[in-house]
């Protein structure tokens, strides 16, 4: 069997890498009972619990509808819970459950595994160069989209 053909463009290669990374993350976090987009919500809540849906959506850069669906799913899976705000019963605040706190170590192990898998065979110099290239690509995309991604 001949080796796979080299991608025709750098953009195609970047998109292929992103797709494969997305697939691998999904594969690994699914084993923890999570969907790919849910770990960032856990990270925010590990830093500060009791945020409102609006505050969470703003921190994650997603819509209110998306955060609401995510919270509902994660609440059903036992990772977090909602409680009414003490001053304003119309507002709910989001907190981690014991399960939501306990998965932190397992998720950290997933990220470490991804690092090892993704960058196997790279030396420190190559990793530093790659980081620089990726930061430049991100800056180029931020400049044309007007979007700043701090995550």
Short mmCIF file of N, CA and C in Angstrom, two decimals:
data_model
loop_
_atom_site.label_atom_id
_atom_site.label_comp_id
_atom_site.label_asym_id
_atom_site.label_seq_id
_atom_site.Cartn_x
_atom_site.Cartn_y
_atom_site.Cartn_z
N UNK A 1 0.85 -1.18 0.00
CA UNK A 1 0.00 0.00 0.00
C UNK A 1 0.89 1.23 0.00
N UNK A 2 0.69 2.15 -0.93
CA UNK A 2 1.52 3.36 -1.00
C UNK A 2 1.21 4.29 0.17
N UNK A 3 2.17 5.13 0.57
CA UNK A 3 1.91 6.08 1.67
C UNK A 3 0.82 7.07 1.25
N UNK A 4 0.10 7.62 2.24
CA UNK A 4 -0.94 8.59 1.90
C UNK A 4 -0.34 9.80 1.19
N UNK A 5 -1.13 10.34 0.29
CA UNK A 5 -0.68 11.51 -0.47
C UNK A 5 -0.57 12.72 0.44
N UNK A 6 0.46 13.53 0.23
CA UNK A 6 0.66 14.76 1.00
C UNK A 6 -0.50 15.71 0.69
N UNK A 7 -1.08 16.34 1.74
CA UNK A 7 -2.18 17.29 1.49
C UNK A 7 -1.76 18.38 0.51
N UNK A 8 -2.72 18.83 -0.29
CA UNK A 8 -2.46 19.81 -1.34
C UNK A 8 -2.15 21.20 -0.79
N UNK A 9 -2.67 21.53 0.37
CA UNK A 9 -2.45 22.88 0.91
C UNK A 9 -2.19 22.81 2.41
N UNK A 10 -1.56 23.84 2.92
CA UNK A 10 -1.32 23.93 4.36
C UNK A 10 -2.65 24.02 5.11
N UNK A 11 -3.61 24.73 4.53
CA UNK A 11 -4.92 24.87 5.15
C UNK A 11 -5.59 23.51 5.30
N UNK A 12 -5.49 22.68 4.26
CA UNK A 12 -6.08 21.34 4.32
C UNK A 12 -5.39 20.52 5.40
N UNK A 13 -4.07 20.62 5.50
CA UNK A 13 -3.33 19.90 6.52
C UNK A 13 -3.76 20.35 7.92
N UNK A 14 -3.86 21.66 8.12
CA UNK A 14 -4.29 22.19 9.41
C UNK A 14 -5.69 21.70 9.77
N UNK A 15 -6.59 21.73 8.79
CA UNK A 15 -7.97 21.25 9.03
C UNK A 15 -7.98 19.76 9.35
N UNK A 16 -7.13 18.99 8.69
CA UNK A 16 -7.06 17.56 8.96
C UNK A 16 -6.55 17.29 10.37
N UNK A 17 -5.52 18.01 10.78
CA UNK A 17 -4.98 17.87 12.13
C UNK A 17 -6.06 18.24 13.15
N UNK A 18 -6.77 19.34 12.92
CA UNK A 18 -7.83 19.77 13.84
C UNK A 18 -8.93 18.72 13.93
N UNK A 19 -9.31 18.15 12.80
CA UNK A 19 -10.36 17.12 12.79
C UNK A 19 -9.92 15.88 13.57
N UNK A 20 -8.69 15.43 13.33
CA UNK A 20 -8.19 14.25 14.03
C UNK A 20 -8.06 14.51 15.54
N UNK A 21 -7.62 15.71 15.90
CA UNK A 21 -7.52 16.08 17.31
C UNK A 21 -8.90 16.08 17.95
N UNK A 22 -9.86 16.67 17.26
CA UNK A 22 -11.24 16.71 17.75
C UNK A 22 -11.75 15.29 18.00
N UNK A 23 -11.50 14.40 17.05
CA UNK A 23 -11.95 13.01 17.16
C UNK A 23 -11.29 12.34 18.37
N UNK A 24 -9.99 12.54 18.55
CA UNK A 24 -9.27 11.90 19.65
C UNK A 24 -9.73 12.43 21.00
N UNK A 25 -9.94 13.73 21.10
CA UNK A 25 -10.45 14.30 22.35
C UNK A 25 -11.81 13.69 22.67
N UNK A 26 -12.67 13.63 21.68
CA UNK A 26 -14.00 13.05 21.88
C UNK A 26 -13.88 11.62 22.39
N UNK A 27 -13.01 10.85 21.77
CA UNK A 27 -12.81 9.46 22.15
C UNK A 27 -12.38 9.33 23.62
N UNK A 28 -11.47 10.17 24.05
CA UNK A 28 -10.93 10.07 25.41
C UNK A 28 -11.88 10.63 26.48
N UNK A 29 -12.52 11.76 26.21
CA UNK A 29 -13.40 12.33 27.25
C UNK A 29 -14.72 11.58 27.34
N UNK A 30 -15.10 10.92 26.25
CA UNK A 30 -16.32 10.11 26.28
C UNK A 30 -16.20 9.01 27.33
N UNK A 31 -14.99 8.49 27.50
CA UNK A 31 -14.75 7.47 28.51
C UNK A 31 -14.99 7.96 29.93
N UNK A 32 -15.01 9.27 30.11
CA UNK A 32 -15.27 9.87 31.43
C UNK A 32 -16.74 10.28 31.57
N UNK A 33 -17.54 10.02 30.52
CA UNK A 33 -18.94 10.41 30.56
C UNK A 33 -19.17 11.85 30.13
N UNK A 34 -18.19 12.43 29.44
CA UNK A 34 -18.28 13.83 28.99
C UNK A 34 -18.33 13.91 27.48
N UNK A 35 -18.83 15.02 27.00
CA UNK A 35 -18.76 15.35 25.58
C UNK A 35 -17.61 16.32 25.40
N UNK A 36 -17.10 16.42 24.19
CA UNK A 36 -15.90 17.20 23.91
C UNK A 36 -15.96 18.64 24.39
N UNK A 37 -17.08 19.31 24.28
CA UNK A 37 -17.19 20.71 24.66
C UNK A 37 -17.39 20.96 26.15
N UNK A 38 -17.56 19.91 26.93
CA UNK A 38 -17.89 20.08 28.34
C UNK A 38 -16.70 20.34 29.27
N UNK A 39 -15.50 19.81 29.01
CA UNK A 39 -14.39 20.08 29.92
C UNK A 39 -14.11 21.57 30.18
N UNK A 40 -14.21 22.45 29.19
CA UNK A 40 -13.98 23.87 29.51
C UNK A 40 -14.94 24.41 30.58
N UNK A 41 -16.18 23.94 30.58
CA UNK A 41 -17.13 24.36 31.61
C UNK A 41 -16.67 23.87 32.98
N UNK A 42 -16.20 22.64 33.04
CA UNK A 42 -15.68 22.13 34.31
C UNK A 42 -14.49 22.97 34.78
N UNK A 43 -13.59 23.33 33.86
CA UNK A 43 -12.42 24.14 34.23
C UNK A 43 -12.84 25.47 34.84
N UNK A 44 -13.84 26.11 34.25
CA UNK A 44 -14.32 27.39 34.79
C UNK A 44 -14.87 27.19 36.20
N UNK A 45 -15.66 26.13 36.38
CA UNK A 45 -16.26 25.89 37.69
C UNK A 45 -15.25 25.42 38.72
N UNK A 46 -14.17 24.75 38.30
CA UNK A 46 -13.11 24.39 39.24
C UNK A 46 -12.44 25.65 39.77
N UNK A 47 -12.41 26.70 38.95
CA UNK A 47 -11.83 27.97 39.39
C UNK A 47 -12.79 28.77 40.24
N UNK A 48 -14.09 28.74 39.86
CA UNK A 48 -15.08 29.53 40.60
C UNK A 48 -16.47 28.93 40.40
N UNK A 49 -17.02 28.42 41.46
CA UNK A 49 -18.38 27.88 41.40
C UNK A 49 -19.40 28.99 41.66
N UNK A 50 -20.65 28.69 41.39
CA UNK A 50 -21.73 29.62 41.70
C UNK A 50 -21.96 30.70 40.67
N UNK A 51 -21.43 30.50 39.47
CA UNK A 51 -21.64 31.48 38.40
C UNK A 51 -23.02 31.25 37.77
N UNK A 52 -23.56 32.32 37.19
CA UNK A 52 -24.84 32.20 36.49
C UNK A 52 -24.62 31.67 35.08
N UNK A 53 -25.72 31.29 34.43
CA UNK A 53 -25.64 30.83 33.04
C UNK A 53 -25.00 31.91 32.16
N UNK A 54 -25.40 33.15 32.36
CA UNK A 54 -24.88 34.27 31.57
C UNK A 54 -23.39 34.44 31.78
N UNK A 55 -22.94 34.37 33.02
CA UNK A 55 -21.52 34.51 33.32
C UNK A 55 -20.71 33.37 32.70
N UNK A 56 -21.25 32.16 32.77
CA UNK A 56 -20.56 31.00 32.18
C UNK A 56 -20.48 31.12 30.67
N UNK A 57 -21.58 31.51 30.04
CA UNK A 57 -21.59 31.67 28.58
C UNK A 57 -20.56 32.71 28.15
N UNK A 58 -20.48 33.82 28.88
CA UNK A 58 -19.52 34.87 28.55
C UNK A 58 -18.08 34.37 28.70
N UNK A 59 -17.79 33.66 29.77
CA UNK A 59 -16.43 33.17 29.99
C UNK A 59 -16.01 32.15 28.93
N UNK A 60 -16.97 31.37 28.45
CA UNK A 60 -16.66 30.33 27.46
C UNK A 60 -16.82 30.81 26.02
N UNK A 61 -17.39 32.01 25.85
CA UNK A 61 -17.59 32.55 24.50
C UNK A 61 -18.61 31.77 23.70
N UNK A 62 -19.68 31.34 24.37
CA UNK A 62 -20.74 30.59 23.69
C UNK A 62 -22.08 31.26 23.97
N UNK A 63 -23.11 30.84 23.26
CA UNK A 63 -24.43 31.45 23.42
C UNK A 63 -25.13 30.96 24.69
N UNK A 64 -26.11 31.72 25.11
CA UNK A 64 -26.91 31.33 26.28
C UNK A 64 -27.63 30.01 26.05
N UNK A 65 -28.14 29.81 24.84
CA UNK A 65 -28.83 28.56 24.53
C UNK A 65 -27.88 27.37 24.62
N UNK A 66 -26.66 27.55 24.13
CA UNK A 66 -25.67 26.47 24.18
C UNK A 66 -25.30 26.13 25.61
N UNK A 67 -25.06 27.15 26.45
CA UNK A 67 -24.67 26.88 27.83
C UNK A 67 -25.82 26.23 28.59
N UNK A 68 -27.04 26.63 28.29
CA UNK A 68 -28.19 26.03 28.97
C UNK A 68 -28.29 24.54 28.65
N UNK A 69 -28.15 24.19 27.37
CA UNK A 69 -28.20 22.77 26.99
C UNK A 69 -27.04 22.00 27.63
N UNK A 70 -25.85 22.60 27.65
CA UNK A 70 -24.69 21.95 28.23
C UNK A 70 -24.90 21.70 29.72
N UNK A 71 -25.40 22.69 30.42
CA UNK A 71 -25.65 22.55 31.86
C UNK A 71 -26.69 21.47 32.12
N UNK A 72 -27.76 21.47 31.33
CA UNK A 72 -28.81 20.45 31.51
C UNK A 72 -28.24 19.04 31.33
N UNK A 73 -27.44 18.87 30.29
CA UNK A 73 -26.82 17.55 30.03
C UNK A 73 -25.89 17.14 31.15
N UNK A 74 -25.07 18.07 31.61
CA UNK A 74 -24.09 17.76 32.64
C UNK A 74 -24.75 17.57 34.01
N UNK A 75 -25.86 18.25 34.22
CA UNK A 75 -26.61 18.05 35.46
C UNK A 75 -27.22 16.65 35.45
N UNK A 76 -27.78 16.25 34.33
CA UNK A 76 -28.37 14.91 34.18
C UNK A 76 -27.31 13.82 34.38
N UNK A 77 -26.07 14.08 33.91
CA UNK A 77 -24.98 13.12 34.05
C UNK A 77 -24.35 13.14 35.45
N UNK A 78 -24.76 14.09 36.29
CA UNK A 78 -24.28 14.12 37.66
C UNK A 78 -23.01 14.92 37.91
N UNK A 79 -22.60 15.76 36.96
CA UNK A 79 -21.39 16.54 37.13
C UNK A 79 -21.63 17.86 37.85
N UNK A 80 -22.82 18.41 37.71
CA UNK A 80 -23.10 19.69 38.35
C UNK A 80 -24.57 19.82 38.68
N UNK A 81 -24.89 20.89 39.41
CA UNK A 81 -26.27 21.15 39.78
C UNK A 81 -26.52 22.65 39.77
N UNK A 82 -27.79 22.97 39.63
CA UNK A 82 -28.20 24.37 39.64
C UNK A 82 -28.96 24.66 40.92
N UNK A 83 -28.71 25.84 41.47
CA UNK A 83 -29.44 26.30 42.66
C UNK A 83 -29.92 27.71 42.39
N UNK A 84 -31.11 28.01 42.89
CA UNK A 84 -31.64 29.36 42.74
C UNK A 84 -30.78 30.34 43.53
N UNK A 85 -30.56 31.52 42.95
CA UNK A 85 -29.82 32.59 43.62
C UNK A 85 -30.61 33.02 44.85
N UNK A 86 -29.92 33.26 45.96
CA UNK A 86 -30.60 33.63 47.20
C UNK A 86 -31.28 34.99 47.12
N UNK A 87 -30.70 35.94 46.35
CA UNK A 87 -31.28 37.28 46.25
C UNK A 87 -32.31 37.39 45.12
N UNK A 88 -32.16 36.59 44.07
CA UNK A 88 -33.06 36.68 42.91
C UNK A 88 -33.41 35.27 42.45
N UNK A 89 -34.57 34.81 42.84
CA UNK A 89 -34.99 33.44 42.56
C UNK A 89 -35.14 33.15 41.05
N UNK A 90 -35.16 34.20 40.22
CA UNK A 90 -35.26 33.99 38.77
C UNK A 90 -33.93 33.55 38.18
N UNK A 91 -32.84 33.75 38.93
CA UNK A 91 -31.49 33.43 38.46
C UNK A 91 -31.04 32.13 39.12
N UNK A 92 -30.43 31.26 38.31
CA UNK A 92 -29.85 30.05 38.91
C UNK A 92 -28.34 30.11 38.79
N UNK A 93 -27.68 29.54 39.78
CA UNK A 93 -26.23 29.49 39.83
C UNK A 93 -25.80 28.03 39.71
N UNK A 94 -24.63 27.82 39.13
CA UNK A 94 -24.18 26.46 38.81
C UNK A 94 -23.02 26.07 39.73
N UNK A 95 -23.14 24.85 40.28
CA UNK A 95 -22.16 24.31 41.21
C UNK A 95 -21.76 22.90 40.78
N UNK A 96 -20.56 22.52 41.15
CA UNK A 96 -20.09 21.16 40.89
C UNK A 96 -20.67 20.20 41.93
N UNK A 97 -20.90 18.98 41.51
CA UNK A 97 -21.23 17.91 42.44
C UNK A 97 -19.91 17.25 42.86
N UNK A 98 -19.97 16.29 43.75
CA UNK A 98 -18.76 15.54 44.11
C UNK A 98 -18.18 14.86 42.88
N UNK A 99 -19.06 14.34 42.03
CA UNK A 99 -18.60 13.69 40.79
C UNK A 99 -17.89 14.70 39.88
N UNK A 100 -18.42 15.91 39.80
CA UNK A 100 -17.81 16.96 39.00
C UNK A 100 -16.43 17.36 39.52
N UNK A 101 -16.26 17.30 40.83
CA UNK A 101 -14.94 17.59 41.42
C UNK A 101 -13.99 16.41 41.22
N UNK A 102 -14.52 15.20 41.37
CA UNK A 102 -13.70 13.99 41.31
C UNK A 102 -13.12 13.72 39.93
N UNK A 103 -13.79 14.15 38.88
CA UNK A 103 -13.34 13.86 37.52
C UNK A 103 -12.13 14.71 37.12
N UNK A 104 -11.80 15.68 37.93
CA UNK A 104 -10.69 16.61 37.60
C UNK A 104 -9.37 15.87 37.35
N UNK A 105 -9.01 14.96 38.22
CA UNK A 105 -7.77 14.21 38.06
C UNK A 105 -7.77 13.34 36.81
N UNK A 106 -8.91 12.72 36.54
CA UNK A 106 -9.03 11.89 35.34
C UNK A 106 -8.92 12.73 34.07
N UNK A 107 -9.52 13.89 34.09
CA UNK A 107 -9.46 14.77 32.93
C UNK A 107 -8.05 15.30 32.72
N UNK A 108 -7.36 15.60 33.81
CA UNK A 108 -5.96 16.03 33.71
C UNK A 108 -5.12 14.92 33.08
N UNK A 109 -5.39 13.68 33.44
CA UNK A 109 -4.67 12.55 32.85
C UNK A 109 -4.95 12.44 31.35
N UNK A 110 -6.19 12.75 30.94
CA UNK A 110 -6.54 12.74 29.51
C UNK A 110 -5.72 13.79 28.77
N UNK A 111 -5.63 15.01 29.32
CA UNK A 111 -4.88 16.08 28.66
C UNK A 111 -3.40 15.72 28.57
N UNK A 112 -2.87 15.12 29.62
CA UNK A 112 -1.46 14.70 29.59
C UNK A 112 -1.24 13.61 28.54
N UNK A 113 -2.18 12.69 28.43
CA UNK A 113 -2.08 11.64 27.41
C UNK A 113 -2.11 12.23 26.01
N UNK A 114 -3.01 13.19 25.80
CA UNK A 114 -3.09 13.87 24.50
C UNK A 114 -1.77 14.56 24.16
N UNK A 115 -1.19 15.23 25.14
CA UNK A 115 0.11 15.90 24.93
C UNK A 115 1.16 14.88 24.47
N UNK A 116 1.22 13.75 25.19
CA UNK A 116 2.20 12.72 24.83
C UNK A 116 1.94 12.18 23.42
N UNK A 117 0.68 11.89 23.12
CA UNK A 117 0.34 11.33 21.81
C UNK A 117 0.59 12.33 20.68
N UNK A 118 0.14 13.55 20.87
CA UNK A 118 0.23 14.56 19.82
C UNK A 118 1.67 14.96 19.51
N UNK A 119 2.51 15.01 20.53
CA UNK A 119 3.85 15.57 20.34
C UNK A 119 4.96 14.53 20.52
N UNK A 120 4.61 13.27 20.36
CA UNK A 120 5.61 12.20 20.44
C UNK A 120 6.68 12.44 19.37
N UNK A 121 7.92 12.32 19.77
CA UNK A 121 9.02 12.48 18.83
C UNK A 121 9.49 13.90 18.60
N UNK A 122 8.82 14.88 19.18
CA UNK A 122 9.25 16.28 19.06
C UNK A 122 10.25 16.59 20.17
N UNK A 123 11.32 17.32 19.84
CA UNK A 123 12.22 17.76 20.89
C UNK A 123 11.78 19.16 21.35
N UNK A 124 12.44 19.67 22.38
CA UNK A 124 12.05 20.96 22.96
C UNK A 124 12.12 22.10 21.95
N UNK A 125 13.14 22.10 21.12
CA UNK A 125 13.29 23.14 20.09
C UNK A 125 12.12 23.11 19.11
N UNK A 126 11.77 21.91 18.66
CA UNK A 126 10.66 21.77 17.71
C UNK A 126 9.35 22.21 18.34
N UNK A 127 9.14 21.86 19.61
CA UNK A 127 7.92 22.27 20.30
C UNK A 127 7.85 23.79 20.43
N UNK A 128 8.98 24.41 20.74
CA UNK A 128 9.01 25.88 20.85
C UNK A 128 8.70 26.52 19.50
N UNK A 129 9.26 25.99 18.43
CA UNK A 129 8.97 26.52 17.09
C UNK A 129 7.51 26.32 16.73
N UNK A 130 6.99 25.13 17.00
CA UNK A 130 5.59 24.86 16.70
C UNK A 130 4.67 25.80 17.46
N UNK A 131 4.96 26.02 18.74
CA UNK A 131 4.16 26.95 19.56
C UNK A 131 4.17 28.35 18.91
N UNK A 132 5.33 28.78 18.47
CA UNK A 132 5.43 30.08 17.81
C UNK A 132 4.61 30.14 16.54
N UNK A 133 4.69 29.10 15.73
CA UNK A 133 3.91 29.06 14.48
C UNK A 133 2.41 29.07 14.77
N UNK A 134 1.98 28.26 15.72
CA UNK A 134 0.55 28.20 16.05
C UNK A 134 0.06 29.53 16.62
N UNK A 135 0.89 30.18 17.44
CA UNK A 135 0.50 31.50 17.96
C UNK A 135 0.37 32.53 16.84
N UNK A 136 1.25 32.45 15.83
CA UNK A 136 1.15 33.36 14.69
C UNK A 136 -0.11 33.09 13.87
N UNK A 137 -0.44 31.82 13.67
CA UNK A 137 -1.67 31.47 12.95
C UNK A 137 -2.87 32.00 13.71
N UNK A 138 -2.88 31.78 15.04
CA UNK A 138 -3.99 32.28 15.85
C UNK A 138 -4.11 33.80 15.73
N UNK A 139 -2.98 34.51 15.83
CA UNK A 139 -3.00 35.97 15.71
C UNK A 139 -3.52 36.40 14.34
N UNK A 140 -3.10 35.71 13.28
CA UNK A 140 -3.61 36.03 11.94
C UNK A 140 -5.12 35.87 11.88
N UNK A 141 -5.63 34.78 12.44
CA UNK A 141 -7.07 34.53 12.41
C UNK A 141 -7.83 35.52 13.29
N UNK A 142 -7.26 35.87 14.44
CA UNK A 142 -7.89 36.86 15.30
C UNK A 142 -7.96 38.22 14.59
N UNK A 143 -6.93 38.55 13.86
CA UNK A 143 -6.91 39.84 13.15
C UNK A 143 -8.00 39.92 12.08
N UNK A 144 -8.25 38.84 11.37
CA UNK A 144 -9.25 38.90 10.31
C UNK A 144 -10.66 38.66 10.82
N UNK A 145 -10.80 37.98 11.97
CA UNK A 145 -12.16 37.73 12.50
C UNK A 145 -12.56 38.73 13.55
N UNK A 146 -11.58 39.43 14.14
CA UNK A 146 -11.89 40.36 15.22
C UNK A 146 -12.19 39.65 16.53
N UNK A 147 -11.95 38.36 16.56
CA UNK A 147 -12.24 37.58 17.75
C UNK A 147 -10.95 37.28 18.49
N UNK A 148 -11.01 37.44 19.81
CA UNK A 148 -9.85 37.15 20.66
C UNK A 148 -10.22 35.93 21.49
N UNK A 149 -9.40 34.89 21.39
CA UNK A 149 -9.66 33.67 22.12
C UNK A 149 -8.61 33.51 23.22
N UNK A 150 -9.03 33.71 24.46
CA UNK A 150 -8.10 33.66 25.60
C UNK A 150 -8.01 32.26 26.20
N UNK A 151 -8.85 31.33 25.77
CA UNK A 151 -8.85 29.98 26.36
C UNK A 151 -7.60 29.24 26.05
#
